[in-house]
Tab-separated table of N, CA, C and O in Angstrom:
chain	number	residue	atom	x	y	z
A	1	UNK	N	157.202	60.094	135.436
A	1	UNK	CA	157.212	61.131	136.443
A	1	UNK	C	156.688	62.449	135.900
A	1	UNK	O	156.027	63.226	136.589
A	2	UNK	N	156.992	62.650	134.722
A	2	UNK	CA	156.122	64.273	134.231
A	2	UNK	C	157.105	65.178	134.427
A	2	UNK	O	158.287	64.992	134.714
A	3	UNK	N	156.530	66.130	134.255
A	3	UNK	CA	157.392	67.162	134.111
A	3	UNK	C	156.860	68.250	135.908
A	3	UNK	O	155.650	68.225	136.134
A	4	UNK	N	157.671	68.990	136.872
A	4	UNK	CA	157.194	69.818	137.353
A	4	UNK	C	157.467	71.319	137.126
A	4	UNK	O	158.532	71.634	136.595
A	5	UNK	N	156.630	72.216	137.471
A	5	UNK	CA	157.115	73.152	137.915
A	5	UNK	C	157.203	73.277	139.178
A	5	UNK	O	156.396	72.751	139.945
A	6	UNK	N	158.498	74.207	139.667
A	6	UNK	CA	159.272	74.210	140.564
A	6	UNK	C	159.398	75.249	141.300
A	6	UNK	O	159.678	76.187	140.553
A	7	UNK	N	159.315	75.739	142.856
A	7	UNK	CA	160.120	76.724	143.118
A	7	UNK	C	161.490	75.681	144.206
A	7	UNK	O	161.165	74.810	145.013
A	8	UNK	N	162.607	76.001	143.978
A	8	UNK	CA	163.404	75.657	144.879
A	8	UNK	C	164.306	76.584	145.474
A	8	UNK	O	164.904	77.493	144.897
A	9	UNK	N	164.349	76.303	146.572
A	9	UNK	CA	164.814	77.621	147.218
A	9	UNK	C	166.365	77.301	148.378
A	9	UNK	O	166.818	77.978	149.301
A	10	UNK	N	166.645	76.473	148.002
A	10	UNK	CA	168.327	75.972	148.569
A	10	UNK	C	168.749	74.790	147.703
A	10	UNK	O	167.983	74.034	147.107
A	11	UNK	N	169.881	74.750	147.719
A	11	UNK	CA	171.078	73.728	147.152
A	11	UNK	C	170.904	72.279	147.564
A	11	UNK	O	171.330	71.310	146.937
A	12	UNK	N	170.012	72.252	149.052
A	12	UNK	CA	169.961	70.721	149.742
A	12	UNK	C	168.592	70.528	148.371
A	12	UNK	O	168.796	69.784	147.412
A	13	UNK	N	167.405	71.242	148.509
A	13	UNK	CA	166.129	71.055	147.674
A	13	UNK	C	166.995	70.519	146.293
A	13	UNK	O	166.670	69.382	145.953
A	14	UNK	N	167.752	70.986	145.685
A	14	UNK	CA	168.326	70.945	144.611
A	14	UNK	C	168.719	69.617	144.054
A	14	UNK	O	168.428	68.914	143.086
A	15	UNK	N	169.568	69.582	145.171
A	15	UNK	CA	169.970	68.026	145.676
A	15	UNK	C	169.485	67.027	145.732
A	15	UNK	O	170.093	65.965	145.606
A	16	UNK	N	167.925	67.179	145.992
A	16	UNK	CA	167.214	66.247	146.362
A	16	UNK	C	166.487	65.813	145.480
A	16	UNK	O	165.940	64.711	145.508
A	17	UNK	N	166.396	66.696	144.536
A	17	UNK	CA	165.701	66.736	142.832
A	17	UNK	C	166.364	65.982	141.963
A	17	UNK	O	165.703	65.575	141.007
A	18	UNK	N	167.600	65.648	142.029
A	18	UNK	CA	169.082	65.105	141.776
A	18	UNK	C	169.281	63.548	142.152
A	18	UNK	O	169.860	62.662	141.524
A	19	UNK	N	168.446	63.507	143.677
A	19	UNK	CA	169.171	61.807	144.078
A	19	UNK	C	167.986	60.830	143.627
A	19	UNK	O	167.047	60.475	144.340
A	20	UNK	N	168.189	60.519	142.478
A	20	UNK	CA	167.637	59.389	141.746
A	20	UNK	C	168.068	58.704	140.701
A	20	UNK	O	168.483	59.483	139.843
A	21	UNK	N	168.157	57.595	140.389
A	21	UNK	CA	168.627	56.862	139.572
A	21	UNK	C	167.906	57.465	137.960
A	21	UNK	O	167.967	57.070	136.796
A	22	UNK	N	167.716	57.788	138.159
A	22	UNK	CA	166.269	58.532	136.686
A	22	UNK	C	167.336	59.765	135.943
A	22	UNK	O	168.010	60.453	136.709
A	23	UNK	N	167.411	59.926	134.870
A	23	UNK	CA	168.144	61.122	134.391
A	23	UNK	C	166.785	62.134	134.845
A	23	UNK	O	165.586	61.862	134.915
A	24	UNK	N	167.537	63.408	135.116
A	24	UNK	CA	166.595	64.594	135.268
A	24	UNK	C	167.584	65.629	134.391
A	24	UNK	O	168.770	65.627	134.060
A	25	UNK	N	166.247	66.653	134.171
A	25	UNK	CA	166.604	67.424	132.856
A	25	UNK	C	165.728	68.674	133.892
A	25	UNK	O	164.713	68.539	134.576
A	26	UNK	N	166.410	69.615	133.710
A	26	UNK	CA	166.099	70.606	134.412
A	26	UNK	C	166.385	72.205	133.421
A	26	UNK	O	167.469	72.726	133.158
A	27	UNK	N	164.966	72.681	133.037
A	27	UNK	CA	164.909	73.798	132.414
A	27	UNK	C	165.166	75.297	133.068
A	27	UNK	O	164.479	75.572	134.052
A	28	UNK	N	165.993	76.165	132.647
A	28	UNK	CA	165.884	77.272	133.681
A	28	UNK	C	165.142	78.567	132.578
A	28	UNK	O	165.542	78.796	131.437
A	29	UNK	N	164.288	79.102	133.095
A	29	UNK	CA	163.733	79.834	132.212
A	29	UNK	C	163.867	81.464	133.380
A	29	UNK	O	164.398	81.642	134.476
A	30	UNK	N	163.002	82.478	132.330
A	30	UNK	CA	162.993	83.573	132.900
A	30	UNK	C	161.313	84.536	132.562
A	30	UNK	O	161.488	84.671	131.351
A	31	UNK	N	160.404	84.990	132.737
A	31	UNK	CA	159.707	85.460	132.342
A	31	UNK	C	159.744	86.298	131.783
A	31	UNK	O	158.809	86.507	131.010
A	32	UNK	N	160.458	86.910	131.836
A	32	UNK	CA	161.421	88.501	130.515
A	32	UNK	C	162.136	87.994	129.263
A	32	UNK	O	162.409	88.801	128.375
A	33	UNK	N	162.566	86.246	129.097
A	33	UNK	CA	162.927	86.169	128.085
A	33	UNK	C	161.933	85.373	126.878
A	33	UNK	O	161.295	84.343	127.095
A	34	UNK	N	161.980	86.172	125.476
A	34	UNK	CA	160.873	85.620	124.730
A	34	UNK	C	160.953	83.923	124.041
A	34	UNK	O	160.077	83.163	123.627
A	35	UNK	N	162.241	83.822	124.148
A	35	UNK	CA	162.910	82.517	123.809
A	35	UNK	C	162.062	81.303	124.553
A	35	UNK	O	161.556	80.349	123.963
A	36	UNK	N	162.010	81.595	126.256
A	36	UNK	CA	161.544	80.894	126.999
A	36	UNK	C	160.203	80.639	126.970
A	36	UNK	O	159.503	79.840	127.593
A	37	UNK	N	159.926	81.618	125.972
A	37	UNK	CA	157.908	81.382	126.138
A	37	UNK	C	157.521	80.614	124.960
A	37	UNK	O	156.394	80.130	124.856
A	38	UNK	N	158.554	80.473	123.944
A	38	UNK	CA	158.338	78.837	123.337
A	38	UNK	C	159.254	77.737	123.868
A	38	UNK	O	158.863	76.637	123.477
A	39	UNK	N	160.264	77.681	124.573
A	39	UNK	CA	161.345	76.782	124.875
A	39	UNK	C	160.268	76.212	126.361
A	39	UNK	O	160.517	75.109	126.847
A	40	UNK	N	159.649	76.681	126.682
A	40	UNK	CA	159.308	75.925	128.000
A	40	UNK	C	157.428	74.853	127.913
A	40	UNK	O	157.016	74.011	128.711
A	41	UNK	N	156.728	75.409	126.595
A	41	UNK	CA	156.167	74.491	126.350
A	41	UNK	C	156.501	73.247	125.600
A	41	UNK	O	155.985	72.141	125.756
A	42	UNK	N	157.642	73.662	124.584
A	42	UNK	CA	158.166	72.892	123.822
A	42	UNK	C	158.568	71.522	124.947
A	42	UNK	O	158.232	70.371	124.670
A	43	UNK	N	159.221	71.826	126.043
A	43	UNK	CA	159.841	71.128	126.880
A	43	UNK	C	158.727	70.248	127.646
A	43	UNK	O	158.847	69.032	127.790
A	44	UNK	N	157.949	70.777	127.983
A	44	UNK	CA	156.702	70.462	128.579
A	44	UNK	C	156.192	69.176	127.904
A	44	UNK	O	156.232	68.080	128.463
A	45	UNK	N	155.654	69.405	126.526
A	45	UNK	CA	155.469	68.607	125.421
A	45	UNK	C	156.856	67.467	125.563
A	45	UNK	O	156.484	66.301	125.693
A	46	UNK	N	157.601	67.568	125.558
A	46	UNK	CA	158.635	66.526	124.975
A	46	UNK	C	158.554	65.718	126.382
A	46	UNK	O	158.346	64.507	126.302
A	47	UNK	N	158.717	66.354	127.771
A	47	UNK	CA	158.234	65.710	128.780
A	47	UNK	C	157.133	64.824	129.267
A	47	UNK	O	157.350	63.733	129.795
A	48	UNK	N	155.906	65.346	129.064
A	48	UNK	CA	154.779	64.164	129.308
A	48	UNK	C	155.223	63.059	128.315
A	48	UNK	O	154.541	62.046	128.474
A	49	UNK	N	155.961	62.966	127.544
A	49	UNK	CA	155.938	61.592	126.418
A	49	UNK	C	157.189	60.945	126.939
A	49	UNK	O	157.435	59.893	126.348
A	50	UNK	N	157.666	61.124	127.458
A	50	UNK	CA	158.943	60.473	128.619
A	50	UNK	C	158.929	60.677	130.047
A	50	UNK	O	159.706	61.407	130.662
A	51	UNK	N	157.865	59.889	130.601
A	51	UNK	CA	157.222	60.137	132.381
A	51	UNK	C	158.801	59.458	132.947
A	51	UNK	O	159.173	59.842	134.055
A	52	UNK	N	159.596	58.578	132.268
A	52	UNK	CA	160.573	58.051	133.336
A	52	UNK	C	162.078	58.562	133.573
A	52	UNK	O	163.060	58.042	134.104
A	53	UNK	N	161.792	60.070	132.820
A	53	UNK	CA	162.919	61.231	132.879
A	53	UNK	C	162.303	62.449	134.087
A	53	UNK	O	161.358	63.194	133.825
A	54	UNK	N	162.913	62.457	135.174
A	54	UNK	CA	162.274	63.352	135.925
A	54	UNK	C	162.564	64.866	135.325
A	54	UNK	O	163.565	65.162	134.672
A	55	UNK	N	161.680	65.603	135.614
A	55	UNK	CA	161.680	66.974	135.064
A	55	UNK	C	161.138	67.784	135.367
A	55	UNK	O	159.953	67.747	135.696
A	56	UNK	N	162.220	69.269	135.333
A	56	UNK	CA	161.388	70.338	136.231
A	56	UNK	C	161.700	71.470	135.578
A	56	UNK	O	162.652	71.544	134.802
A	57	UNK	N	160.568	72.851	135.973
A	57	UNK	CA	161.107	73.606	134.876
A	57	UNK	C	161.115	74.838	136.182
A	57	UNK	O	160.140	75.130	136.874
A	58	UNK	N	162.294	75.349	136.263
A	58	UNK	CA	162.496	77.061	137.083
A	58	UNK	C	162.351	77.986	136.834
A	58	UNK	O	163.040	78.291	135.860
A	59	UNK	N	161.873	78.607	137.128
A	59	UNK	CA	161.894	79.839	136.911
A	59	UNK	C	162.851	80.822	137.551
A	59	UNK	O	162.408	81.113	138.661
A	60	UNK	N	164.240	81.589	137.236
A	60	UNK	CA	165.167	81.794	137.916
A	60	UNK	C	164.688	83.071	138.991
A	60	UNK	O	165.432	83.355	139.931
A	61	UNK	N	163.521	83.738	138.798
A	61	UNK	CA	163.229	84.567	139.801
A	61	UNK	C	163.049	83.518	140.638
A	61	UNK	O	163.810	83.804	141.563
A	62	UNK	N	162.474	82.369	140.942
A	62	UNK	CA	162.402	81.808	142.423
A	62	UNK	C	163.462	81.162	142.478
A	62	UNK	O	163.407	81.065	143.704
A	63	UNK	N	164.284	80.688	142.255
A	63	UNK	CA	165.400	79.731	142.160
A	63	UNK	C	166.609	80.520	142.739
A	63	UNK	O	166.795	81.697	142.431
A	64	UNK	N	167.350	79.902	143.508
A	64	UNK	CA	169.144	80.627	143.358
A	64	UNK	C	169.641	80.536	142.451
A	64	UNK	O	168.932	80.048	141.571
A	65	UNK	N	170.928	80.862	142.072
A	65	UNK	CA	171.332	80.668	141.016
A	65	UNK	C	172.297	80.276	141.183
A	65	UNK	O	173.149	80.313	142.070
A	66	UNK	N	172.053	79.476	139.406
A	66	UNK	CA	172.897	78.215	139.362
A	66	UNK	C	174.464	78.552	138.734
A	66	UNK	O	174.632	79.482	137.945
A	67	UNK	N	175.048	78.090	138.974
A	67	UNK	CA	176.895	78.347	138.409
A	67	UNK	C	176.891	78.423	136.916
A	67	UNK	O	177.509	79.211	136.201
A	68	UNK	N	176.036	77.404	136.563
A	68	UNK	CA	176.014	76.534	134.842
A	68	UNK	C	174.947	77.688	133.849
A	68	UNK	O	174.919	77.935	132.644
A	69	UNK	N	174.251	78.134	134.876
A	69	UNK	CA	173.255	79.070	133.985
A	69	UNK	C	173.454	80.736	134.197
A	69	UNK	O	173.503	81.424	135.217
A	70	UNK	N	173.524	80.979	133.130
A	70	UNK	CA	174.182	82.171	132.458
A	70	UNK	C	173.276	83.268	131.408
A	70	UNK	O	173.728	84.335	130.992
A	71	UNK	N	171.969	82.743	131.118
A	71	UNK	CA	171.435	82.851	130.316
A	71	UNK	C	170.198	82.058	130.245
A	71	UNK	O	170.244	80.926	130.726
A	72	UNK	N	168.821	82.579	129.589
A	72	UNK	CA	167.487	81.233	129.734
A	72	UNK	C	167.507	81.797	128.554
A	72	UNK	O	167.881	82.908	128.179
A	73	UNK	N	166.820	80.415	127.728
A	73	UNK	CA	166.559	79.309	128.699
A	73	UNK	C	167.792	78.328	128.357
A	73	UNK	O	168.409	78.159	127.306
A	74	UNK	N	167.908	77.806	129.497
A	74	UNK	CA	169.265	76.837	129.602
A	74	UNK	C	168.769	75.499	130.215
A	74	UNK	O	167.894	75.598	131.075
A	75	UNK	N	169.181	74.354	129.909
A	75	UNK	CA	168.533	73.022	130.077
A	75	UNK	C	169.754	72.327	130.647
A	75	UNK	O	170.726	72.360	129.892
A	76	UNK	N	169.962	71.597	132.005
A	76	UNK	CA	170.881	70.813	132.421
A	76	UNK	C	170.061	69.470	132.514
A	76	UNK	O	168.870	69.164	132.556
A	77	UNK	N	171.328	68.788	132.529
A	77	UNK	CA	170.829	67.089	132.410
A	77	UNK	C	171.964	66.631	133.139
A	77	UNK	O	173.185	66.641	132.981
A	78	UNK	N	171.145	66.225	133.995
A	78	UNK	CA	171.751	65.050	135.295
A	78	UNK	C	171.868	64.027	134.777
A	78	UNK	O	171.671	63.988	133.563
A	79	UNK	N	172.290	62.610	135.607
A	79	UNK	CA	172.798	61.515	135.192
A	79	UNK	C	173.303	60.663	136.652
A	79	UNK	O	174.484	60.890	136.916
A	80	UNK	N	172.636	59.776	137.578
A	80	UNK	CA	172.954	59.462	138.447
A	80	UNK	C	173.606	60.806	139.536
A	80	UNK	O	174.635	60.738	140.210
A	81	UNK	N	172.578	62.068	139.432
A	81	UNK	CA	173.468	62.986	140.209
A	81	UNK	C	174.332	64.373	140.261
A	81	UNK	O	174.322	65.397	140.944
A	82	UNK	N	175.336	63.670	138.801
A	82	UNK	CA	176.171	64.275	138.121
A	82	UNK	C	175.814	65.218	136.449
A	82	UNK	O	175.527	64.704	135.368
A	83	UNK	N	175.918	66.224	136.674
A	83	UNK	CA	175.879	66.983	135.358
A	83	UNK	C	176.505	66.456	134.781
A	83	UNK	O	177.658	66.189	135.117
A	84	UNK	N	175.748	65.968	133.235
A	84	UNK	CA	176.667	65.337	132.359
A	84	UNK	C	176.436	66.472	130.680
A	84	UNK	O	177.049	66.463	129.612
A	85	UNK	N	175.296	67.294	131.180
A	85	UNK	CA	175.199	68.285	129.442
A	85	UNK	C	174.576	69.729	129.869
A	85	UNK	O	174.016	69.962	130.941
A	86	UNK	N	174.743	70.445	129.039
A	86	UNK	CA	174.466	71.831	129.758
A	86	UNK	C	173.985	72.502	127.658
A	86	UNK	O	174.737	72.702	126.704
A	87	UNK	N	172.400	72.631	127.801
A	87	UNK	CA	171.938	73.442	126.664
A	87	UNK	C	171.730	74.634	126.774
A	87	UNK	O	170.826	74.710	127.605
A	88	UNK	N	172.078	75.911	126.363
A	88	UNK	CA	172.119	76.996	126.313
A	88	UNK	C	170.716	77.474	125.076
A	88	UNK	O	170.922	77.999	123.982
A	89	UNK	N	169.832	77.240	125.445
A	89	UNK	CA	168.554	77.320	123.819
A	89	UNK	C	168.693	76.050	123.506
A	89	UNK	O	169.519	75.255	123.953
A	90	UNK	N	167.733	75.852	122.601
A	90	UNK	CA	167.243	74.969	121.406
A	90	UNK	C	167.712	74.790	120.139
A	90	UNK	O	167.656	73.749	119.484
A	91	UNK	N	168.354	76.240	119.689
A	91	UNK	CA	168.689	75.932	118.557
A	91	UNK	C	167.554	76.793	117.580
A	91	UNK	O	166.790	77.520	118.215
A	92	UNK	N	167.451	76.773	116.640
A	92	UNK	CA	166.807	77.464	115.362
A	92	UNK	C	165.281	77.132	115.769
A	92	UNK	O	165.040	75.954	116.034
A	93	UNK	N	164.182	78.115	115.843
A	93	UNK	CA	163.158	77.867	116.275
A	93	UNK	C	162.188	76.359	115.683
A	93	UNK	O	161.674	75.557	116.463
A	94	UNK	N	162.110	76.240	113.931
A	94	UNK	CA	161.426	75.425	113.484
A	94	UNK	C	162.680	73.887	113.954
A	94	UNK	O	162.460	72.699	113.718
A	95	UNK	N	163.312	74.187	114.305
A	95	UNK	CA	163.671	72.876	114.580
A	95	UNK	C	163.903	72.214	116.004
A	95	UNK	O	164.150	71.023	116.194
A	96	UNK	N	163.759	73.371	117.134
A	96	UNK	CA	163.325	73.326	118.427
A	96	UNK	C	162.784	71.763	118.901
A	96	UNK	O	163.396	71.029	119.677
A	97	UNK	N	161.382	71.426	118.185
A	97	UNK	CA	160.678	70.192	118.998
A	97	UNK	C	161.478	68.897	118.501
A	97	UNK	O	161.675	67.880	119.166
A	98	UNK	N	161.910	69.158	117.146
A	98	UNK	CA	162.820	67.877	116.794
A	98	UNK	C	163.880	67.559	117.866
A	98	UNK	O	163.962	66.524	118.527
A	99	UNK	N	164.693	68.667	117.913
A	99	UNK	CA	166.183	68.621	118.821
A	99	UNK	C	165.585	67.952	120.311
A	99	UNK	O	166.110	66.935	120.763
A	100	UNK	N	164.415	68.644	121.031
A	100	UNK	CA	164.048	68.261	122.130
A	100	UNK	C	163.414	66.001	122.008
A	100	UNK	O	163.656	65.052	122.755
A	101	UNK	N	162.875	66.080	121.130
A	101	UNK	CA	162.669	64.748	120.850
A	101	UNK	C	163.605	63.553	120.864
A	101	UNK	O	163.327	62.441	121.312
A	102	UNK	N	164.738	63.927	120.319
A	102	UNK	CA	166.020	63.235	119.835
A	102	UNK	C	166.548	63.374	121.476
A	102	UNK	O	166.851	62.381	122.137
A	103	UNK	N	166.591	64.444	121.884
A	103	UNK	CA	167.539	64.519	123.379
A	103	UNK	C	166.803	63.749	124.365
A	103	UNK	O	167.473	63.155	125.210
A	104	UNK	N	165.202	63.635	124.410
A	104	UNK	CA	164.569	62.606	125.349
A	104	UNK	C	164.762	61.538	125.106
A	104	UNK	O	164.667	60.706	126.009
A	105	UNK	N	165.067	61.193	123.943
A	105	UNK	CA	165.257	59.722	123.416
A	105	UNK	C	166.621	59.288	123.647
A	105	UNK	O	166.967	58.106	123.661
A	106	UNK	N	167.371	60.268	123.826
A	106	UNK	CA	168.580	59.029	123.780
A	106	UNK	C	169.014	58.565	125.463
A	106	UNK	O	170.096	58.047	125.741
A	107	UNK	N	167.928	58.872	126.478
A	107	UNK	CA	167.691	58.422	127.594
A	107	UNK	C	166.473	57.250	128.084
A	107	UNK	O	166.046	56.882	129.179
A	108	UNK	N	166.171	56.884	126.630
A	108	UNK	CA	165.389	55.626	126.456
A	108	UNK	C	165.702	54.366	127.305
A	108	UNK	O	164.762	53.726	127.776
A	109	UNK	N	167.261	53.901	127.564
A	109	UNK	CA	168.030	52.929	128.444
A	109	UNK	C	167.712	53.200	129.566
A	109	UNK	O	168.030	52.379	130.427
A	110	UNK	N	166.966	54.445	129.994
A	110	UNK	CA	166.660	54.621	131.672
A	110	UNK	C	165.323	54.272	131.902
A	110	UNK	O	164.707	54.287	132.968
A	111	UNK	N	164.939	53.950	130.767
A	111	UNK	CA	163.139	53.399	131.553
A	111	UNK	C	162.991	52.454	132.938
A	111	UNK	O	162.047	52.471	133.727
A	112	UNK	N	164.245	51.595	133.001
A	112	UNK	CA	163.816	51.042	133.960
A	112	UNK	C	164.470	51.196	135.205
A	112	UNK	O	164.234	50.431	136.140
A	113	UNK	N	165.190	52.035	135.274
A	113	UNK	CA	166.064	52.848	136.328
A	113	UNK	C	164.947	52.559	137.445
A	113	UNK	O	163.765	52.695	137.128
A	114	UNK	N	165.344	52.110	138.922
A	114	UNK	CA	164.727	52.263	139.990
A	114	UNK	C	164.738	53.261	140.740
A	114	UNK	O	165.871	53.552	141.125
A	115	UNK	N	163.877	53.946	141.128
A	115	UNK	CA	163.903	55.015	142.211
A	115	UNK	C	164.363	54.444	143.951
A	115	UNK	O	163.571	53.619	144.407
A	116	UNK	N	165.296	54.753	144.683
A	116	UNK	CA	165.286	53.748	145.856
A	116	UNK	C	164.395	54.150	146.934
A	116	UNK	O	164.021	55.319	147.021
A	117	UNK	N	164.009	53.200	147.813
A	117	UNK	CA	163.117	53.224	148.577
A	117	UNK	C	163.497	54.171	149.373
A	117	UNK	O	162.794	54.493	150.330
């Protein structure tokens, strides 16, 4: 599936980004923060190499805001629906693409997740 960028603009849209059997990983970024202007290619990158993790990246000026995000860039990960992890950053810059690698991977068991008709 790739990665998108996103504007969503209600809780149903939100929702709807959500109802799939597929883990989705959802980046919230900000254009004022400098963190985000390596955290969101980094993400990008780790995304095209896992098409069967849906993924989107916000930008919180278009977005409402979310309960869980407090701060960008912040990364939630769905799971049939349900928030199951909430990243606040990456972590130490040189080790950024590793951490993101390891976290796409351990959703490897969802490759064959069906999307329903």
């Amino acid at each position: 599936m790739g990665i998108t960028t996103r504007k969503i603009a209600s809780a149903k849209e939100f929702e709807r980004l959500l109802s799939t059997p597929r883990p989705v990983f959802v980046l919230f970024v900000s254009g004022h923060c400098h963190a985000c202007a390596t955290a969101g290619p980094l993400f990008e990158q780790a995304a095209w190499k896992h098409p069967w993790i849906v993924c989107a990246l916000l930008d919180c000026a278009d977005t409402p805001r979310h309960p869980d995000v407090t701060g960008t860039p912040t990364l939630l990960i769905y799971l049939n629906g349900e928030l199951i992890d909430i990243f606040k950053g990456f972590g130490p810059h040189e080790e950024q693409a590793q951490f993101l690698e390891e976290l796409f991977r351990r959703y490897e068991h969802c490759k064959d997740a069906k999307t329903p008709a």
